[in-house]
Amino acid sequence: MSTQHLPHPVLPFKYPSSSSTSSISKDSSKSKPWRPFTTNCCTVENQTVLGNFSRCRPTRSEFSKKIADQFPSFRRLSFSDLSSTSSTRITEDLAHSFGSGLHAFQLSELRAITQNFSNNFLLGEGGFGTVHKGYIDENLRPGLKAQPVAVKLLDIEGLQGHREWLAEVIFLGQLRHPHLVKLIGYCSEDEERLLVYEFMPRGSLENHLFKRISVSLAWGTRLKIAIGAAKGLAFLHGAETPVIYRDFKTSNVLLDSDFNAKLSDFGLAKMGPEGSETHVTTRVMGTYGYAAPEYVNTGHLTTRSDVYSFGVVLLELLTGRRSMDKTRPKIEQNLVDFSRPYLTSSRRLRCIMDPKLGGQYSIKGAREIAALALKCVSLNPKDRPRMPAIVQTLEGLQNLRDMAITNGQWPASATPKSGKNGANVKGRREVRAGTHWKPSPLAPSRKG
C-alpha cells in the first residue's frame, strides 16, 4: 500500500517548523486556535503509551496490564483519571509519580512568564498548538533555577492532542539523557494542557538546513549533530523495554547554543516489542518521506523503523535537500529514491553534496556516511544497522581532514565566487550557487 492511499493521521507538532512535508495523519495540518479539551474518554491498545483512542471508557484493569507494568513508577495512574473532568486528579497522580522531577505549573504562572502567550514570544506553531518562549526567574518556584523555557500549548480539541500531552509527560518524565530535550514541567488545569521544556536557543535542525536566511552548517557541525541524534536514539532503543521514537526528522532535532542535538516531541513514541514478539502493530503515524516503507505498508513497528528515518536525515545532512520536496522535478522529489544511485561512488556522490558546503567536507567522511545512509534506508529492515553501531561509525569520522575543495574533488564552479557586481564567475562547468551539479546517475563512470 502506498502512502497516497493512507488516511491522513495526525500532523505532529514541529518546533519551530516551516516544513512542507505532509504527515501521515487524520487531522488537518493547518494551525488551529487553542481550544479547550472536550473529549469524554480515551483508551489504550497494543503496548503504546496511550495508544489508539476510542469513545468508550476503559477499565482500570486495562490500564494496569498495558501501561503500569511498563512504567513501574506510574502504577497509581488509572485511565479513569484521564477523562476531561479529572484534571485535578491527573495533576495529583503525576506529582506522586514524578515527585520533584517535574514541576506542576499553574496556568497563571505560565501566562505570566510568556506575557499571556504573546505573539512576540512565539517560537513556532503546528497542528498541535503553539510554542512560546518564557523566562522563569528564581522567585517563581523554590528549587527551580532562573532560566529561559519553551512553553507548548496543545490544541486538544480532539483525542490526539490529549494523548500526545500525556505521552510526553510519561516518557520525558522518566527518560533523562544529554541528547533528549529536558521536560521541566506541565500544566493540567481545568481543560488546558501545556508542557514546559528547556529552551533550545538554536531551534531545529530543519531551520538550519533549509531556511534560506540561515548560515550553512559546517561539515563538522553536521557530523556533531548526527552523532548526538544517534546517541539519543541509541539510548531509547537500549532501554530494558525499547522505546520506538516513531517520528525522527529534522524538525524534531533541536540544537542548544553549542549545536548539541536533542530529540524533542515524544507524542508519537511507543514502547517496543517484548519477549518473543518481533514488532508492535499500530496505526500508521509519522511523516511522509521519513517513515519506513514496511511500517507504512503493514503498521509493523520496530526500532529498525527509527533507523530508516535516521538514514533519511543523514541524506538531508549530506545533500541539503528535504526528504520530500514537491517543488523539484518528479524524479527528484523523494530524496531516498533520487539519491540511491549516487551513494555508491565518490565520483557520483559529489554531484549531490550540499552546494552550501562549497567543497568543505571530508571526502572519506562523506563516502562513509553515504554508505551508512544506504544501509539505514535498506528496504529489508534486517539489513539496517543498529544505533550503537551507527554511533561508532560516525564517531570514527570526526578527525578527518581530507577536504574535497583542497583535494581537487570539488568542481571549481560549484564553489560560489563573486565576480563583478557580485555575479558568479563561470568555470569549466557552470553551477549556480544553491543548485546541484547533476549528471545522470546512470552514466558510466570509474569507481571513485
Short mmCIF file of C-alpha atoms in Angstrom, two decimals:
data_model
loop_
_atom_site.label_atom_id
_atom_site.label_comp_id
_atom_site.label_asym_id
_atom_site.label_seq_id
_atom_site.Cartn_x
_atom_site.Cartn_y
_atom_site.Cartn_z
CA MET A 1 0.00 0.00 0.00
CA SER A 2 1.46 3.35 -0.95
CA THR A 3 1.44 6.39 1.25
CA GLN A 4 -1.03 8.04 -1.09
CA HIS A 5 -3.70 5.52 -0.04
CA LEU A 6 -3.21 6.03 3.66
CA PRO A 7 -5.65 8.02 5.75
CA HIS A 8 -4.27 11.32 6.88
CA PRO A 9 -3.14 10.74 10.51
CA VAL A 10 -2.17 13.48 12.89
CA LEU A 11 0.35 16.15 11.92
CA PRO A 12 2.99 16.05 14.64
CA PHE A 13 3.95 19.42 16.08
CA LYS A 14 7.12 20.98 14.70
CA TYR A 15 9.19 23.31 16.87
CA PRO A 16 9.81 25.67 15.19
CA SER A 17 9.00 24.38 11.73
CA SER A 18 8.08 25.51 8.27
CA SER A 19 8.41 22.15 6.57
CA SER A 20 6.09 21.46 3.71
CA THR A 21 6.42 17.72 4.33
CA SER A 22 2.99 16.19 4.66
CA SER A 23 2.35 13.97 7.65
CA ILE A 24 0.70 10.58 7.84
CA SER A 25 -2.27 11.73 9.84
CA LYS A 26 -6.04 12.07 10.09
CA ASP A 27 -6.19 15.63 11.35
CA SER A 28 -5.66 18.76 9.32
CA SER A 29 -2.12 20.11 9.24
CA LYS A 30 -3.33 23.66 9.44
CA SER A 31 -2.62 25.59 12.58
CA LYS A 32 -5.66 25.76 14.82
CA PRO A 33 -6.57 28.19 17.57
CA TRP A 34 -6.10 26.91 21.07
CA ARG A 35 -9.33 25.36 22.28
CA PRO A 36 -10.23 23.50 25.47
CA PHE A 37 -10.22 19.72 25.60
CA THR A 38 -13.79 18.43 25.23
CA THR A 39 -13.41 14.69 24.60
CA ASN A 40 -15.15 12.48 27.12
CA CYS A 41 -12.85 9.48 27.35
CA CYS A 42 -9.91 7.57 25.96
CA THR A 43 -8.35 4.07 25.85
CA VAL A 44 -5.19 2.12 25.21
CA GLU A 45 -4.11 -0.63 22.83
CA ASN A 46 -1.06 -2.66 21.88
CA GLN A 47 1.52 -1.57 24.46
CA THR A 48 1.55 2.04 23.37
CA VAL A 49 1.63 4.81 25.90
CA LEU A 50 -1.97 5.90 25.49
CA GLY A 51 -2.35 4.01 22.22
CA ASN A 52 -5.25 4.38 19.84
CA PHE A 53 -8.17 6.13 21.46
CA SER A 54 -11.83 5.16 21.28
CA ARG A 55 -15.01 6.75 22.53
CA CYS A 56 -15.55 4.24 25.34
CA ARG A 57 -14.28 4.44 28.88
CA PRO A 58 -11.61 1.77 29.56
CA THR A 59 -11.36 -0.22 32.74
CA ARG A 60 -8.76 0.12 35.45
CA SER A 61 -7.52 -3.40 34.66
CA GLU A 62 -6.77 -2.44 31.06
CA PHE A 63 -4.52 0.35 32.21
CA SER A 64 -2.80 -1.79 34.82
CA LYS A 65 -1.97 -4.50 32.31
CA LYS A 66 -0.86 -2.35 29.40
CA ILE A 67 0.81 0.68 30.95
CA ALA A 68 1.61 0.30 34.63
CA ASP A 69 3.74 -2.81 34.07
CA GLN A 70 5.88 -0.87 31.60
CA PHE A 71 6.17 2.19 33.84
CA PRO A 72 6.59 0.93 37.44
CA SER A 73 6.81 4.45 38.82
CA PHE A 74 3.46 5.24 37.23
CA ARG A 75 1.35 2.48 38.77
CA ARG A 76 -1.07 4.81 40.56
CA LEU A 77 -2.34 6.42 37.37
CA SER A 78 -5.59 4.96 36.07
CA PHE A 79 -7.30 5.73 32.80
CA SER A 80 -10.34 6.71 34.81
CA ASP A 81 -8.16 9.64 35.87
CA LEU A 82 -7.56 10.75 32.29
CA SER A 83 -11.02 11.93 31.35
CA SER A 84 -11.73 15.56 30.64
CA THR A 85 -13.29 16.00 34.09
CA SER A 86 -10.33 14.86 36.18
CA SER A 87 -7.50 17.35 35.58
CA THR A 88 -7.02 17.79 39.33
CA ARG A 89 -6.61 14.05 39.83
CA ILE A 90 -4.25 13.84 36.86
CA THR A 91 -2.03 16.50 38.41
CA GLU A 92 -2.06 14.72 41.77
CA ASP A 93 -1.08 11.38 40.24
CA LEU A 94 1.61 12.91 38.06
CA ALA A 95 3.03 14.72 41.06
CA HIS A 96 3.03 11.49 43.09
CA SER A 97 4.72 9.53 40.30
CA PHE A 98 7.42 12.03 39.35
CA GLY A 99 7.84 13.96 42.58
CA SER A 100 10.29 16.84 42.30
CA GLY A 101 11.48 15.58 38.92
CA LEU A 102 8.73 17.54 37.19
CA HIS A 103 7.02 20.76 38.20
CA ALA A 104 3.22 21.07 38.08
CA PHE A 105 2.77 24.66 36.93
CA GLN A 106 -0.33 26.75 37.31
CA LEU A 107 -1.77 28.30 34.18
CA SER A 108 -1.42 31.76 35.72
CA GLU A 109 2.32 31.18 36.16
CA LEU A 110 2.78 30.22 32.54
CA ARG A 111 0.74 33.18 31.39
CA ALA A 112 2.98 35.45 33.43
CA ILE A 113 6.30 34.14 32.11
CA THR A 114 5.13 34.34 28.46
CA GLN A 115 3.30 37.67 28.80
CA ASN A 116 -0.03 35.93 28.27
CA PHE A 117 1.38 33.82 25.41
CA SER A 118 2.24 36.91 23.42
CA ASN A 119 2.92 36.59 19.70
CA ASN A 120 6.13 38.47 20.39
CA PHE A 121 7.33 35.35 22.21
CA LEU A 122 6.13 32.87 19.59
CA LEU A 123 8.78 30.25 18.70
CA GLY A 124 6.75 28.06 16.39
CA GLU A 125 3.40 26.53 15.67
CA GLY A 126 1.94 23.39 14.14
CA GLY A 127 -1.06 21.10 14.04
CA PHE A 128 -0.95 20.57 17.81
CA GLY A 129 -0.62 24.13 19.00
CA THR A 130 1.95 26.85 19.57
CA VAL A 131 5.26 27.16 21.40
CA HIS A 132 6.18 30.35 23.23
CA LYS A 133 9.38 31.43 24.89
CA GLY A 134 9.19 32.28 28.56
CA TYR A 135 11.60 33.16 31.32
CA ILE A 136 11.49 31.67 34.81
CA ASP A 137 13.08 33.80 37.49
CA GLU A 138 14.45 32.49 40.78
CA ASN A 139 11.33 33.58 42.66
CA LEU A 140 8.80 31.54 40.68
CA ARG A 141 9.40 28.19 42.34
CA PRO A 142 11.69 27.07 45.20
CA GLY A 143 14.43 24.87 43.80
CA LEU A 144 13.81 25.92 40.20
CA LYS A 145 16.69 27.92 38.79
CA ALA A 146 16.22 31.03 36.70
CA GLN A 147 16.21 30.04 33.03
CA PRO A 148 14.54 30.57 29.65
CA VAL A 149 11.97 27.92 28.74
CA ALA A 150 9.75 26.87 25.86
CA VAL A 151 6.06 26.52 26.69
CA LYS A 152 3.93 24.38 24.37
CA LEU A 153 0.16 24.97 24.38
CA LEU A 154 -1.56 21.92 22.99
CA ASP A 155 -4.66 22.28 20.90
CA ILE A 156 -6.53 19.34 22.40
CA GLU A 157 -9.81 19.82 20.62
CA GLY A 158 -9.51 16.15 19.60
CA LEU A 159 -8.22 12.99 21.22
CA GLN A 160 -4.78 13.09 19.64
CA GLY A 161 -3.67 16.26 21.40
CA HIS A 162 -4.51 14.93 24.85
CA ARG A 163 -2.80 11.63 24.11
CA GLU A 164 0.36 13.37 22.93
CA TRP A 165 0.42 15.60 26.01
CA LEU A 166 0.23 12.65 28.39
CA ALA A 167 2.66 10.53 26.34
CA GLU A 168 5.24 13.32 26.52
CA VAL A 169 4.81 13.65 30.28
CA ILE A 170 5.15 9.89 30.78
CA PHE A 171 8.18 9.43 28.55
CA LEU A 172 10.15 12.59 29.27
CA GLY A 173 9.18 12.45 32.93
CA GLN A 174 11.19 9.24 33.24
CA LEU A 175 13.77 9.41 30.46
CA ARG A 176 16.81 11.57 31.09
CA HIS A 177 19.72 11.79 28.65
CA PRO A 178 22.01 14.56 27.36
CA HIS A 179 20.55 14.11 23.87
CA LEU A 180 16.88 14.22 24.84
CA VAL A 181 15.24 17.58 25.42
CA LYS A 182 14.50 18.11 29.10
CA LEU A 183 10.89 18.37 30.21
CA ILE A 184 10.76 20.79 33.15
CA GLY A 185 7.07 20.58 33.92
CA TYR A 186 3.49 20.53 32.76
CA CYS A 187 0.12 22.13 33.37
CA SER A 188 -3.20 20.31 33.56
CA GLU A 189 -5.66 22.93 34.74
CA ASP A 190 -9.35 22.59 34.01
CA GLU A 191 -9.35 21.71 30.31
CA GLU A 192 -5.94 23.13 29.39
CA ARG A 193 -2.85 21.02 28.67
CA LEU A 194 0.61 22.61 28.49
CA LEU A 195 4.23 21.43 28.59
CA VAL A 196 7.35 23.32 29.71
CA TYR A 197 10.73 22.40 28.22
CA GLU A 198 14.27 23.66 28.44
CA PHE A 199 14.82 26.38 25.85
CA MET A 200 16.92 25.36 22.84
CA PRO A 201 18.41 28.61 21.53
CA ARG A 202 19.39 27.41 18.04
CA GLY A 203 15.98 25.96 17.21
CA SER A 204 15.59 22.96 14.94
CA LEU A 205 17.97 21.26 12.53
CA GLU A 206 15.31 21.74 9.86
CA ASN A 207 15.64 25.51 10.06
CA HIS A 208 19.42 25.42 9.74
CA LEU A 209 19.39 23.10 6.74
CA PHE A 210 16.53 24.53 4.73
CA LYS A 211 15.95 28.16 5.69
CA ARG A 212 17.42 30.47 3.08
CA ILE A 213 18.26 33.09 5.68
CA SER A 214 20.31 30.69 7.80
CA VAL A 215 24.08 30.36 7.61
CA SER A 216 25.11 27.00 6.20
CA LEU A 217 26.06 24.37 8.75
CA ALA A 218 29.74 23.43 8.54
CA TRP A 219 30.67 19.81 7.87
CA GLY A 220 31.99 19.26 11.40
CA THR A 221 28.80 20.70 12.88
CA ARG A 222 26.64 18.42 10.74
CA LEU A 223 28.62 15.42 11.90
CA LYS A 224 28.33 16.52 15.54
CA ILE A 225 24.56 16.85 15.20
CA ALA A 226 24.28 13.42 13.57
CA ILE A 227 26.29 11.83 16.38
CA GLY A 228 24.20 13.50 19.09
CA ALA A 229 20.90 12.49 17.50
CA ALA A 230 22.20 8.93 17.02
CA LYS A 231 23.15 8.74 20.69
CA GLY A 232 19.65 9.86 21.65
CA LEU A 233 18.06 7.12 19.56
CA ALA A 234 20.57 4.54 20.83
CA PHE A 235 19.58 5.41 24.38
CA LEU A 236 15.88 4.93 23.61
CA HIS A 237 16.43 1.64 21.80
CA GLY A 238 18.70 0.35 24.55
CA ALA A 239 16.13 0.66 27.33
CA GLU A 240 15.01 -2.53 29.10
CA THR A 241 11.83 -2.21 27.10
CA PRO A 242 12.91 -0.40 23.92
CA VAL A 243 11.27 2.92 23.12
CA ILE A 244 10.49 3.50 19.43
CA TYR A 245 10.62 7.22 18.70
CA ARG A 246 8.47 6.88 15.56
CA ASP A 247 8.84 10.44 14.28
CA PHE A 248 12.55 11.11 13.82
CA LYS A 249 13.06 14.04 11.43
CA THR A 250 14.97 17.30 11.20
CA SER A 251 12.20 19.40 12.78
CA ASN A 252 12.31 17.20 15.91
CA VAL A 253 16.08 17.55 16.36
CA LEU A 254 16.66 20.67 18.46
CA LEU A 255 20.01 22.39 18.98
CA ASP A 256 21.46 24.11 22.02
CA SER A 257 23.89 27.03 21.86
CA ASP A 258 26.81 24.67 21.14
CA PHE A 259 24.91 22.74 18.43
CA ASN A 260 24.40 19.72 20.67
CA ALA A 261 21.44 17.79 19.28
CA LYS A 262 18.48 16.80 21.45
CA LEU A 263 15.42 14.82 20.41
CA SER A 264 12.10 16.51 21.09
CA ASP A 265 8.39 15.77 20.69
CA PHE A 266 7.68 12.32 22.12
CA GLY A 267 3.96 12.43 21.44
CA LEU A 268 4.18 9.56 18.94
CA ALA A 269 6.74 7.49 20.85
CA LYS A 270 5.79 3.89 21.53
CA MET A 271 7.01 1.01 23.66
CA GLY A 272 8.77 -1.61 21.56
CA PRO A 273 8.10 -5.36 21.37
CA GLU A 274 8.78 -7.54 24.41
CA GLY A 275 9.60 -11.21 24.88
CA SER A 276 9.25 -13.28 21.73
CA GLU A 277 7.43 -10.52 19.84
CA THR A 278 9.27 -9.15 16.82
CA HIS A 279 7.25 -5.99 16.35
CA VAL A 280 4.31 -3.99 17.58
CA THR A 281 1.37 -3.33 15.29
CA THR A 282 -0.09 0.13 15.40
CA ARG A 283 -1.93 2.74 13.44
CA VAL A 284 0.44 4.28 10.90
CA MET A 285 1.52 7.71 12.06
CA GLY A 286 4.55 9.82 11.29
CA THR A 287 5.76 11.97 8.41
CA TYR A 288 5.91 11.17 4.72
CA GLY A 289 9.46 10.83 3.46
CA TYR A 290 10.77 9.67 6.84
CA ALA A 291 8.52 6.71 7.68
CA ALA A 292 9.96 3.25 6.94
CA PRO A 293 8.18 1.56 4.00
CA GLU A 294 7.39 -1.66 5.89
CA TYR A 295 5.74 0.38 8.64
CA VAL A 296 3.72 2.40 6.11
CA ASN A 297 2.60 -0.77 4.34
CA THR A 298 1.85 -3.05 7.31
CA GLY A 299 1.73 -0.99 10.51
CA HIS A 300 4.51 -3.22 11.91
CA LEU A 301 6.79 -1.05 14.02
CA THR A 302 10.29 -1.88 15.30
CA THR A 303 13.39 0.04 16.32
CA ARG A 304 14.60 -0.51 12.75
CA SER A 305 11.82 1.86 11.67
CA ASP A 306 13.69 4.63 13.53
CA VAL A 307 16.92 3.57 11.82
CA TYR A 308 15.31 4.14 8.43
CA SER A 309 14.25 7.64 9.47
CA PHE A 310 17.76 8.32 10.74
CA GLY A 311 19.14 7.32 7.34
CA VAL A 312 16.84 9.83 5.65
CA VAL A 313 18.13 12.60 7.92
CA LEU A 314 21.73 11.59 7.09
CA LEU A 315 20.86 12.09 3.42
CA GLU A 316 19.41 15.51 4.22
CA LEU A 317 22.63 16.45 6.03
CA LEU A 318 24.71 15.33 3.03
CA THR A 319 22.63 16.91 0.28
CA GLY A 320 20.84 19.89 1.81
CA ARG A 321 17.65 18.51 0.24
CA ARG A 322 14.37 17.79 2.00
CA SER A 323 13.17 14.21 2.36
CA MET A 324 10.16 15.15 0.22
CA ASP A 325 10.19 18.23 -1.97
CA LYS A 326 7.24 18.76 -4.30
CA THR A 327 8.91 21.84 -5.84
CA ARG A 328 11.54 19.70 -7.57
CA PRO A 329 11.12 17.63 -10.77
CA LYS A 330 9.15 14.47 -10.11
CA ILE A 331 12.18 12.17 -10.27
CA GLU A 332 13.90 14.22 -7.54
CA GLN A 333 11.00 14.71 -5.13
CA ASN A 334 11.66 11.66 -2.95
CA LEU A 335 15.18 12.05 -1.57
CA VAL A 336 15.78 8.36 -0.84
CA ASP A 337 14.76 7.22 -4.32
CA PHE A 338 16.64 10.02 -6.05
CA SER A 339 19.89 9.66 -4.14
CA ARG A 340 20.33 5.86 -4.18
CA PRO A 341 22.27 5.72 -7.49
CA TYR A 342 24.71 8.38 -6.24
CA LEU A 343 25.63 6.80 -2.90
CA THR A 344 27.95 4.01 -4.03
CA SER A 345 30.62 6.11 -5.75
CA SER A 346 32.65 9.10 -4.56
CA ARG A 347 32.58 10.48 -8.08
CA ARG A 348 28.79 10.38 -8.20
CA LEU A 349 28.31 11.38 -4.57
CA ARG A 350 29.92 14.77 -5.07
CA CYS A 351 27.20 15.53 -7.62
CA ILE A 352 24.55 15.62 -4.88
CA MET A 353 26.56 17.03 -1.97
CA ASP A 354 25.06 20.19 -0.49
CA PRO A 355 26.46 23.08 -2.57
CA LYS A 356 26.30 25.27 0.53
CA LEU A 357 29.28 23.31 1.84
CA GLY A 358 31.36 24.66 -1.03
CA GLY A 359 33.54 21.55 -1.05
CA GLN A 360 34.45 21.98 2.61
CA TYR A 361 33.69 18.41 3.58
CA SER A 362 35.73 15.26 4.13
CA ILE A 363 35.83 13.03 1.06
CA LYS A 364 36.17 9.86 3.13
CA GLY A 365 33.67 11.09 5.71
CA ALA A 366 31.04 11.83 3.06
CA ARG A 367 31.65 8.45 1.43
CA GLU A 368 31.30 6.61 4.77
CA ILE A 369 28.14 8.50 5.70
CA ALA A 370 26.64 7.84 2.27
CA ALA A 371 27.33 4.12 2.68
CA LEU A 372 25.87 4.20 6.19
CA ALA A 373 22.76 6.04 5.00
CA LEU A 374 22.29 3.48 2.23
CA LYS A 375 22.30 0.68 4.80
CA CYS A 376 19.89 2.59 7.04
CA VAL A 377 17.31 3.03 4.26
CA SER A 378 17.54 -0.58 3.09
CA LEU A 379 14.15 -1.95 2.12
CA ASN A 380 14.92 -5.02 4.25
CA PRO A 381 14.75 -3.94 7.92
CA LYS A 382 17.13 -6.75 8.95
CA ASP A 383 19.86 -5.25 6.78
CA ARG A 384 19.76 -1.95 8.67
CA PRO A 385 22.44 -1.41 11.33
CA ARG A 386 21.57 -0.84 14.96
CA MET A 387 22.01 2.58 16.53
CA PRO A 388 25.10 1.76 18.69
CA ALA A 389 26.95 0.65 15.52
CA ILE A 390 25.83 3.85 13.79
CA VAL A 391 27.20 5.96 16.66
CA GLN A 392 30.52 4.12 16.48
CA THR A 393 30.81 4.64 12.73
CA LEU A 394 30.02 8.35 12.93
CA GLU A 395 32.38 8.98 15.84
CA GLY A 396 35.22 7.46 13.80
CA LEU A 397 34.82 10.21 11.17
CA GLN A 398 35.31 13.25 13.41
CA ASN A 399 39.01 13.91 12.81
CA LEU A 400 39.19 13.51 9.04
CA ARG A 401 40.71 16.49 7.23
CA ASP A 402 40.66 15.40 3.56
CA MET A 403 38.56 18.31 2.36
CA ALA A 404 37.15 17.96 -1.14
CA ILE A 405 37.97 21.54 -2.11
CA THR A 406 41.66 21.17 -1.27
CA ASN A 407 41.99 17.74 -2.87
CA GLY A 408 40.62 18.74 -6.25
CA GLN A 409 37.48 16.67 -5.69
CA TRP A 410 35.03 19.57 -5.91
CA PRO A 411 34.14 21.23 -9.23
CA ALA A 412 35.66 24.71 -9.13
CA SER A 413 32.47 26.28 -10.40
CA ALA A 414 30.45 24.60 -7.64
CA THR A 415 32.08 26.91 -5.10
CA PRO A 416 30.32 30.30 -5.38
CA LYS A 417 32.81 33.01 -6.35
CA SER A 418 31.86 36.64 -6.59
CA GLY A 419 32.79 38.44 -9.77
CA LYS A 420 31.91 41.90 -10.88
CA ASN A 421 28.68 43.17 -9.35
CA GLY A 422 28.54 40.01 -7.24
CA ALA A 423 27.88 37.73 -10.22
CA ASN A 424 29.13 34.15 -10.11
CA VAL A 425 32.32 33.53 -12.05
CA LYS A 426 31.87 30.91 -14.74
CA GLY A 427 34.15 27.90 -14.62
CA ARG A 428 34.62 24.77 -16.67
CA ARG A 429 31.18 23.66 -15.57
CA GLU A 430 28.72 26.36 -14.65
CA VAL A 431 26.87 25.60 -11.45
CA ARG A 432 24.83 28.40 -9.96
CA ALA A 433 25.04 28.90 -6.25
CA GLY A 434 22.37 26.93 -4.46
CA THR A 435 21.92 24.32 -7.18
CA HIS A 436 23.36 20.87 -7.73
CA TRP A 437 25.67 19.64 -10.46
CA LYS A 438 23.62 16.70 -11.75
CA PRO A 439 24.95 14.34 -14.40
CA SER A 440 22.81 11.28 -14.99
CA PRO A 441 23.26 8.75 -12.15
CA LEU A 442 23.13 6.04 -14.80
CA ALA A 443 26.00 7.45 -16.82
CA PRO A 444 29.10 5.21 -16.84
CA SER A 445 31.90 6.34 -14.52
CA ARG A 446 35.03 4.99 -12.95
CA LYS A 447 34.83 3.81 -9.35
CA GLY A 448 35.59 6.70 -7.01
#
